[in-house]
mmCIF file with all atom_site columns, C-alpha atoms in Angstrom:
data_model
loop_
_atom_site.group_PDB
_atom_site.id
_atom_site.type_symbol
_atom_site.label_atom_id
_atom_site.label_alt_id
_atom_site.label_comp_id
_atom_site.label_asym_id
_atom_site.label_entity_id
_atom_site.label_seq_id
_atom_site.pdbx_PDB_ins_code
_atom_site.Cartn_x
_atom_site.Cartn_y
_atom_site.Cartn_z
_atom_site.occupancy
_atom_site.B_iso_or_equiv
_atom_site.pdbx_formal_charge
_atom_site.auth_seq_id
_atom_site.auth_comp_id
_atom_site.auth_asym_id
_atom_site.auth_atom_id
_atom_site.pdbx_PDB_model_num
ATOM 1   C CA . UNK A 1 1   ? 24.163  2.003   -11.277 1.00 0.00 ? 147 UNK A CA 1
ATOM 2   C CA . UNK A 1 2   ? 22.592  -1.158  -9.946  1.00 0.00 ? 148 UNK A CA 1
ATOM 3   C CA . UNK A 1 3   ? 18.921  -2.023  -10.604 1.00 0.00 ? 149 UNK A CA 1
ATOM 4   C CA . UNK A 1 4   ? 17.263  -4.822  -8.698  1.00 0.00 ? 150 UNK A CA 1
ATOM 5   C CA . UNK A 1 5   ? 13.646  -6.015  -9.110  1.00 0.00 ? 151 UNK A CA 1
ATOM 6   C CA . UNK A 1 6   ? 11.808  -8.190  -6.730  1.00 0.00 ? 152 UNK A CA 1
ATOM 7   C CA . UNK A 1 7   ? 8.365   -9.198  -5.980  1.00 0.00 ? 153 UNK A CA 1
ATOM 8   C CA . UNK A 1 8   ? 6.564   -10.393 -2.910  1.00 0.00 ? 154 UNK A CA 1
ATOM 9   C CA . UNK A 1 9   ? 3.074   -11.181 -1.821  1.00 0.00 ? 155 UNK A CA 1
ATOM 10  C CA . UNK A 1 10  ? 0.955   -9.680  1.099   1.00 0.00 ? 156 UNK A CA 1
ATOM 11  C CA . UNK A 1 11  ? -1.999  -11.717 2.405   1.00 0.00 ? 157 UNK A CA 1
ATOM 12  C CA . UNK A 1 12  ? -4.848  -9.401  3.690   1.00 0.00 ? 158 UNK A CA 1
ATOM 13  C CA . UNK A 1 13  ? -7.753  -10.457 5.807   1.00 0.00 ? 159 UNK A CA 1
ATOM 14  C CA . UNK A 1 14  ? -9.972  -7.525  4.658   1.00 0.00 ? 160 UNK A CA 1
ATOM 15  C CA . UNK A 1 15  ? -9.984  -3.668  4.712   1.00 0.00 ? 161 UNK A CA 1
ATOM 16  C CA . UNK A 1 16  ? -7.166  -1.939  6.503   1.00 0.00 ? 162 UNK A CA 1
ATOM 17  C CA . UNK A 1 17  ? -3.579  -0.886  6.538   1.00 0.00 ? 163 UNK A CA 1
ATOM 18  C CA . UNK A 1 18  ? -0.836  -3.600  6.454   1.00 0.00 ? 164 UNK A CA 1
ATOM 19  C CA . UNK A 1 19  ? 2.708   -2.330  7.194   1.00 0.00 ? 165 UNK A CA 1
ATOM 20  C CA . UNK A 1 20  ? 5.203   -3.611  4.774   1.00 0.00 ? 166 UNK A CA 1
ATOM 21  C CA . UNK A 1 21  ? 8.209   -1.349  5.784   1.00 0.00 ? 167 UNK A CA 1
ATOM 22  C CA . UNK A 1 22  ? 10.324  -4.322  7.111   1.00 0.00 ? 168 UNK A CA 1
ATOM 23  C CA . UNK A 1 23  ? 9.521   -6.521  4.125   1.00 0.00 ? 169 UNK A CA 1
ATOM 24  C CA . UNK A 1 24  ? 10.647  -3.735  1.690   1.00 0.00 ? 170 UNK A CA 1
ATOM 25  C CA . UNK A 1 25  ? 13.751  -2.974  3.831   1.00 0.00 ? 171 UNK A CA 1
ATOM 26  C CA . UNK A 1 26  ? 14.615  -6.767  3.761   1.00 0.00 ? 172 UNK A CA 1
ATOM 27  C CA . UNK A 1 27  ? 14.594  -6.599  -0.110  1.00 0.00 ? 173 UNK A CA 1
ATOM 28  C CA . UNK A 1 28  ? 16.744  -3.551  -0.032  1.00 0.00 ? 174 UNK A CA 1
ATOM 29  C CA . UNK A 1 29  ? 19.268  -5.323  2.283   1.00 0.00 ? 175 UNK A CA 1
ATOM 30  C CA . UNK A 1 30  ? 19.296  -8.270  -0.131  1.00 0.00 ? 176 UNK A CA 1
ATOM 31  C CA . UNK A 1 31  ? 19.878  -5.913  -3.151  1.00 0.00 ? 177 UNK A CA 1
ATOM 32  C CA . UNK A 1 32  ? 23.104  -4.520  -1.733  1.00 0.00 ? 178 UNK A CA 1
ATOM 33  C CA . UNK A 1 33  ? 22.081  -0.978  -2.804  1.00 0.00 ? 179 UNK A CA 1
ATOM 34  C CA . UNK A 1 34  ? 23.465  1.445   -0.227  1.00 0.00 ? 180 UNK A CA 1
ATOM 35  C CA . UNK A 1 35  ? 22.328  4.880   -1.831  1.00 0.00 ? 181 UNK A CA 1
ATOM 36  C CA . UNK A 1 36  ? 19.453  5.282   -4.241  1.00 0.00 ? 182 UNK A CA 1
ATOM 37  C CA . UNK A 1 37  ? 15.705  4.812   -4.329  1.00 0.00 ? 183 UNK A CA 1
ATOM 38  C CA . UNK A 1 38  ? 13.132  2.145   -3.796  1.00 0.00 ? 184 UNK A CA 1
ATOM 39  C CA . UNK A 1 39  ? 9.753   2.071   -5.681  1.00 0.00 ? 185 UNK A CA 1
ATOM 40  C CA . UNK A 1 40  ? 7.118   -0.072  -4.105  1.00 0.00 ? 186 UNK A CA 1
ATOM 41  C CA . UNK A 1 41  ? 4.288   -0.832  -6.706  1.00 0.00 ? 187 UNK A CA 1
ATOM 42  C CA . UNK A 1 42  ? 1.133   -2.888  -6.055  1.00 0.00 ? 188 UNK A CA 1
ATOM 43  C CA . UNK A 1 43  ? -0.237  -4.646  -9.031  1.00 0.00 ? 189 UNK A CA 1
ATOM 44  C CA . UNK A 1 44  ? -3.904  -4.293  -8.288  1.00 0.00 ? 190 UNK A CA 1
ATOM 45  C CA . UNK A 1 45  ? -6.764  -1.734  -8.881  1.00 0.00 ? 191 UNK A CA 1
ATOM 46  C CA . UNK A 1 46  ? -8.542  -2.265  -5.514  1.00 0.00 ? 192 UNK A CA 1
ATOM 47  C CA . UNK A 1 47  ? -5.707  -1.503  -2.999  1.00 0.00 ? 193 UNK A CA 1
ATOM 48  C CA . UNK A 1 48  ? -2.858  1.045   -2.750  1.00 0.00 ? 194 UNK A CA 1
ATOM 49  C CA . UNK A 1 49  ? 0.484   1.912   -1.315  1.00 0.00 ? 195 UNK A CA 1
ATOM 50  C CA . UNK A 1 50  ? 0.715   4.745   1.160   1.00 0.00 ? 196 UNK A CA 1
ATOM 51  C CA . UNK A 1 51  ? 3.241   6.254   3.675   1.00 0.00 ? 197 UNK A CA 1
ATOM 52  C CA . UNK A 1 52  ? 1.430   6.631   6.898   1.00 0.00 ? 198 UNK A CA 1
ATOM 53  C CA . UNK A 1 53  ? 2.205   7.039   10.712  1.00 0.00 ? 199 UNK A CA 1
ATOM 54  C CA . UNK A 1 54  ? 3.270   3.700   12.079  1.00 0.00 ? 200 UNK A CA 1
ATOM 55  C CA . UNK A 1 55  ? 3.432   4.516   15.797  1.00 0.00 ? 201 UNK A CA 1
ATOM 56  C CA . UNK A 1 56  ? -0.160  5.208   16.855  1.00 0.00 ? 202 UNK A CA 1
ATOM 57  C CA . UNK A 1 57  ? -2.685  2.766   15.430  1.00 0.00 ? 203 UNK A CA 1
ATOM 58  C CA . UNK A 1 58  ? -5.472  5.336   15.966  1.00 0.00 ? 204 UNK A CA 1
ATOM 59  C CA . UNK A 1 59  ? -4.089  7.396   13.113  1.00 0.00 ? 205 UNK A CA 1
ATOM 60  C CA . UNK A 1 60  ? -4.552  4.417   10.864  1.00 0.00 ? 206 UNK A CA 1
ATOM 61  C CA . UNK A 1 61  ? -8.027  3.667   12.031  1.00 0.00 ? 207 UNK A CA 1
ATOM 62  C CA . UNK A 1 62  ? -8.932  7.353   11.586  1.00 0.00 ? 208 UNK A CA 1
ATOM 63  C CA . UNK A 1 63  ? -7.754  7.191   7.933   1.00 0.00 ? 209 UNK A CA 1
ATOM 64  C CA . UNK A 1 64  ? -9.836  4.029   7.263   1.00 0.00 ? 210 UNK A CA 1
ATOM 65  C CA . UNK A 1 65  ? -12.904 5.663   8.810   1.00 0.00 ? 211 UNK A CA 1
ATOM 66  C CA . UNK A 1 66  ? -12.282 8.712   6.649   1.00 0.00 ? 212 UNK A CA 1
ATOM 67  C CA . UNK A 1 67  ? -12.279 6.638   3.466   1.00 0.00 ? 213 UNK A CA 1
ATOM 68  C CA . UNK A 1 68  ? -15.321 4.826   4.565   1.00 0.00 ? 214 UNK A CA 1
ATOM 69  C CA . UNK A 1 69  ? -17.232 8.166   4.826   1.00 0.00 ? 215 UNK A CA 1
ATOM 70  C CA . UNK A 1 70  ? -15.614 9.638   1.722   1.00 0.00 ? 216 UNK A CA 1
ATOM 71  C CA . UNK A 1 71  ? -16.411 6.701   -0.517  1.00 0.00 ? 217 UNK A CA 1
ATOM 72  C CA . UNK A 1 72  ? -19.235 4.791   0.991   1.00 0.00 ? 218 UNK A CA 1
ATOM 73  C CA . UNK A 1 73  ? -20.483 1.414   -0.167  1.00 0.00 ? 219 UNK A CA 1
ATOM 74  C CA . UNK A 1 74  ? -24.027 0.326   -1.047  1.00 0.00 ? 220 UNK A CA 1
ATOM 75  C CA . UNK A 1 75  ? -24.837 3.573   -2.871  1.00 0.00 ? 221 UNK A CA 1
ATOM 76  C CA . UNK A 1 76  ? -27.305 3.500   -5.731  1.00 0.00 ? 222 UNK A CA 1
ATOM 77  C CA . UNK A 1 77  ? -25.069 5.501   -8.095  1.00 0.00 ? 223 UNK A CA 1
ATOM 78  C CA . UNK A 1 78  ? -22.331 3.015   -8.677  1.00 0.00 ? 224 UNK A CA 1
ATOM 79  C CA . UNK A 1 79  ? -23.065 0.474   -11.524 1.00 0.00 ? 225 UNK A CA 1
ATOM 80  C CA . UNK A 1 80  ? -19.720 -1.399  -11.360 1.00 0.00 ? 226 UNK A CA 1
ATOM 81  C CA . UNK A 1 81  ? -20.520 -4.170  -8.806  1.00 0.00 ? 227 UNK A CA 1
ATOM 82  C CA . UNK A 1 82  ? -19.364 -7.189  -10.418 1.00 0.00 ? 228 UNK A CA 1
ATOM 83  C CA . UNK A 1 83  ? -17.487 -8.348  -7.215  1.00 0.00 ? 229 UNK A CA 1
ATOM 84  C CA . UNK A 1 84  ? -19.765 -6.908  -4.693  1.00 0.00 ? 230 UNK A CA 1
ATOM 85  C CA . UNK A 1 85  ? -20.713 -3.596  -3.150  1.00 0.00 ? 231 UNK A CA 1
ATOM 86  C CA . UNK A 1 86  ? -17.242 -2.764  -2.296  1.00 0.00 ? 232 UNK A CA 1
ATOM 87  C CA . UNK A 1 87  ? -16.000 -3.222  -5.825  1.00 0.00 ? 233 UNK A CA 1
ATOM 88  C CA . UNK A 1 88  ? -16.287 0.313   -7.216  1.00 0.00 ? 234 UNK A CA 1
ATOM 89  C CA . UNK A 1 89  ? -15.608 2.050   -3.928  1.00 0.00 ? 235 UNK A CA 1
ATOM 90  C CA . UNK A 1 90  ? -12.316 0.129   -3.742  1.00 0.00 ? 236 UNK A CA 1
ATOM 91  C CA . UNK A 1 91  ? -11.313 1.382   -7.110  1.00 0.00 ? 237 UNK A CA 1
ATOM 92  C CA . UNK A 1 92  ? -12.211 4.936   -6.294  1.00 0.00 ? 238 UNK A CA 1
ATOM 93  C CA . UNK A 1 93  ? -10.199 4.680   -3.088  1.00 0.00 ? 239 UNK A CA 1
ATOM 94  C CA . UNK A 1 94  ? -7.112  3.446   -4.993  1.00 0.00 ? 240 UNK A CA 1
ATOM 95  C CA . UNK A 1 95  ? -7.406  6.247   -7.504  1.00 0.00 ? 241 UNK A CA 1
ATOM 96  C CA . UNK A 1 96  ? -7.516  8.779   -4.613  1.00 0.00 ? 242 UNK A CA 1
ATOM 97  C CA . UNK A 1 97  ? -4.299  7.244   -3.093  1.00 0.00 ? 243 UNK A CA 1
ATOM 98  C CA . UNK A 1 98  ? -1.666  5.711   -5.218  1.00 0.00 ? 244 UNK A CA 1
ATOM 99  C CA . UNK A 1 99  ? -0.430  2.386   -6.494  1.00 0.00 ? 245 UNK A CA 1
ATOM 100 C CA . UNK A 1 100 ? 3.244   3.141   -5.774  1.00 0.00 ? 246 UNK A CA 1
ATOM 101 C CA . UNK A 1 101 ? 5.629   5.131   -3.420  1.00 0.00 ? 247 UNK A CA 1
ATOM 102 C CA . UNK A 1 102 ? 9.199   5.980   -4.049  1.00 0.00 ? 248 UNK A CA 1
ATOM 103 C CA . UNK A 1 103 ? 11.492  6.358   -0.928  1.00 0.00 ? 249 UNK A CA 1
ATOM 104 C CA . UNK A 1 104 ? 15.175  7.443   -0.932  1.00 0.00 ? 250 UNK A CA 1
ATOM 105 C CA . UNK A 1 105 ? 17.761  4.993   0.398   1.00 0.00 ? 251 UNK A CA 1
ATOM 106 C CA . UNK A 1 106 ? 20.798  6.298   2.257   1.00 0.00 ? 252 UNK A CA 1
ATOM 107 C CA . UNK A 1 107 ? 23.378  4.036   3.892   1.00 0.00 ? 253 UNK A CA 1
ATOM 108 C CA . UNK A 1 108 ? 21.400  1.058   2.964   1.00 0.00 ? 254 UNK A CA 1
ATOM 109 C CA . UNK A 1 109 ? 18.231  2.172   4.825   1.00 0.00 ? 255 UNK A CA 1
ATOM 110 C CA . UNK A 1 110 ? 14.897  3.801   3.596   1.00 0.00 ? 256 UNK A CA 1
ATOM 111 C CA . UNK A 1 111 ? 14.972  7.385   4.596   1.00 0.00 ? 257 UNK A CA 1
ATOM 112 C CA . UNK A 1 112 ? 11.646  7.459   6.253   1.00 0.00 ? 258 UNK A CA 1
ATOM 113 C CA . UNK A 1 113 ? 10.784  9.971   8.942   1.00 0.00 ? 259 UNK A CA 1
ATOM 114 C CA . UNK A 1 114 ? 10.517  8.978   12.568  1.00 0.00 ? 260 UNK A CA 1
ATOM 115 C CA . UNK A 1 115 ? 6.873   8.018   12.507  1.00 0.00 ? 261 UNK A CA 1
ATOM 116 C CA . UNK A 1 116 ? 6.593   6.956   8.815   1.00 0.00 ? 262 UNK A CA 1
ATOM 117 C CA . UNK A 1 117 ? 5.900   3.437   7.574   1.00 0.00 ? 263 UNK A CA 1
ATOM 118 C CA . UNK A 1 118 ? 5.137   2.036   4.160   1.00 0.00 ? 264 UNK A CA 1
ATOM 119 C CA . UNK A 1 119 ? 1.632   0.337   4.085   1.00 0.00 ? 265 UNK A CA 1
ATOM 120 C CA . UNK A 1 120 ? -0.499  -1.649  1.736   1.00 0.00 ? 266 UNK A CA 1
ATOM 121 C CA . UNK A 1 121 ? -3.965  0.000   2.093   1.00 0.00 ? 267 UNK A CA 1
ATOM 122 C CA . UNK A 1 122 ? -6.474  -2.779  1.356   1.00 0.00 ? 268 UNK A CA 1
ATOM 123 C CA . UNK A 1 123 ? -9.807  -1.475  0.224   1.00 0.00 ? 269 UNK A CA 1
ATOM 124 C CA . UNK A 1 124 ? -11.717 -4.776  -0.197  1.00 0.00 ? 270 UNK A CA 1
ATOM 125 C CA . UNK A 1 125 ? -13.706 -6.488  2.551   1.00 0.00 ? 271 UNK A CA 1
ATOM 126 C CA . UNK A 1 126 ? -12.540 -10.046 1.830   1.00 0.00 ? 272 UNK A CA 1
ATOM 127 C CA . UNK A 1 127 ? -9.068  -11.467 2.065   1.00 0.00 ? 273 UNK A CA 1
ATOM 128 C CA . UNK A 1 128 ? -6.740  -11.115 -0.884  1.00 0.00 ? 274 UNK A CA 1
ATOM 129 C CA . UNK A 1 129 ? -3.263  -12.176 -1.822  1.00 0.00 ? 275 UNK A CA 1
ATOM 130 C CA . UNK A 1 130 ? -1.705  -8.936  -3.160  1.00 0.00 ? 276 UNK A CA 1
ATOM 131 C CA . UNK A 1 131 ? 1.244   -8.768  -5.482  1.00 0.00 ? 277 UNK A CA 1
ATOM 132 C CA . UNK A 1 132 ? 3.823   -6.133  -4.927  1.00 0.00 ? 278 UNK A CA 1
ATOM 133 C CA . UNK A 1 133 ? 6.882   -5.249  -7.016  1.00 0.00 ? 279 UNK A CA 1
ATOM 134 C CA . UNK A 1 134 ? 9.957   -3.382  -5.954  1.00 0.00 ? 280 UNK A CA 1
ATOM 135 C CA . UNK A 1 135 ? 12.511  -1.650  -8.032  1.00 0.00 ? 281 UNK A CA 1
ATOM 136 C CA . UNK A 1 136 ? 15.612  -0.739  -6.165  1.00 0.00 ? 282 UNK A CA 1
ATOM 137 C CA . UNK A 1 137 ? 18.149  1.485   -7.951  1.00 0.00 ? 283 UNK A CA 1
ATOM 138 C CA . UNK A 1 138 ? 21.369  2.897   -6.840  1.00 0.00 ? 284 UNK A CA 1
ATOM 139 C CA . UNK A 1 139 ? 24.846  2.162   -5.869  1.00 0.00 ? 285 UNK A CA 1
#
């Protein structure tokens, strides 16, 4: 079994979903793994990794709007606001989603469904440089 680790950065320009499917696939191609798994992990507590529809952008906008309503900003019951009113809500949104996703690899390609993509889900309002780490395992 071969194990390949590699990191990369994603620059965000505020809240939203940033597709990273092609970047992850590029790292798989480089690794030479044909059959196995890839785990995509984000090294932050105010963004997350999700698998989401990548064909219709309205699905992504609906998800973003849902989280805005589910975990609102500027509420008086949050005390953790060291970095602004989106600080604690971003941490809660991360906990409700995930910091990693694992996807099977077959014939050198991620085995995502027809409309699935891997996304960095940025929960902060201001731009950030997010560090991601991939572990690719297989043969």
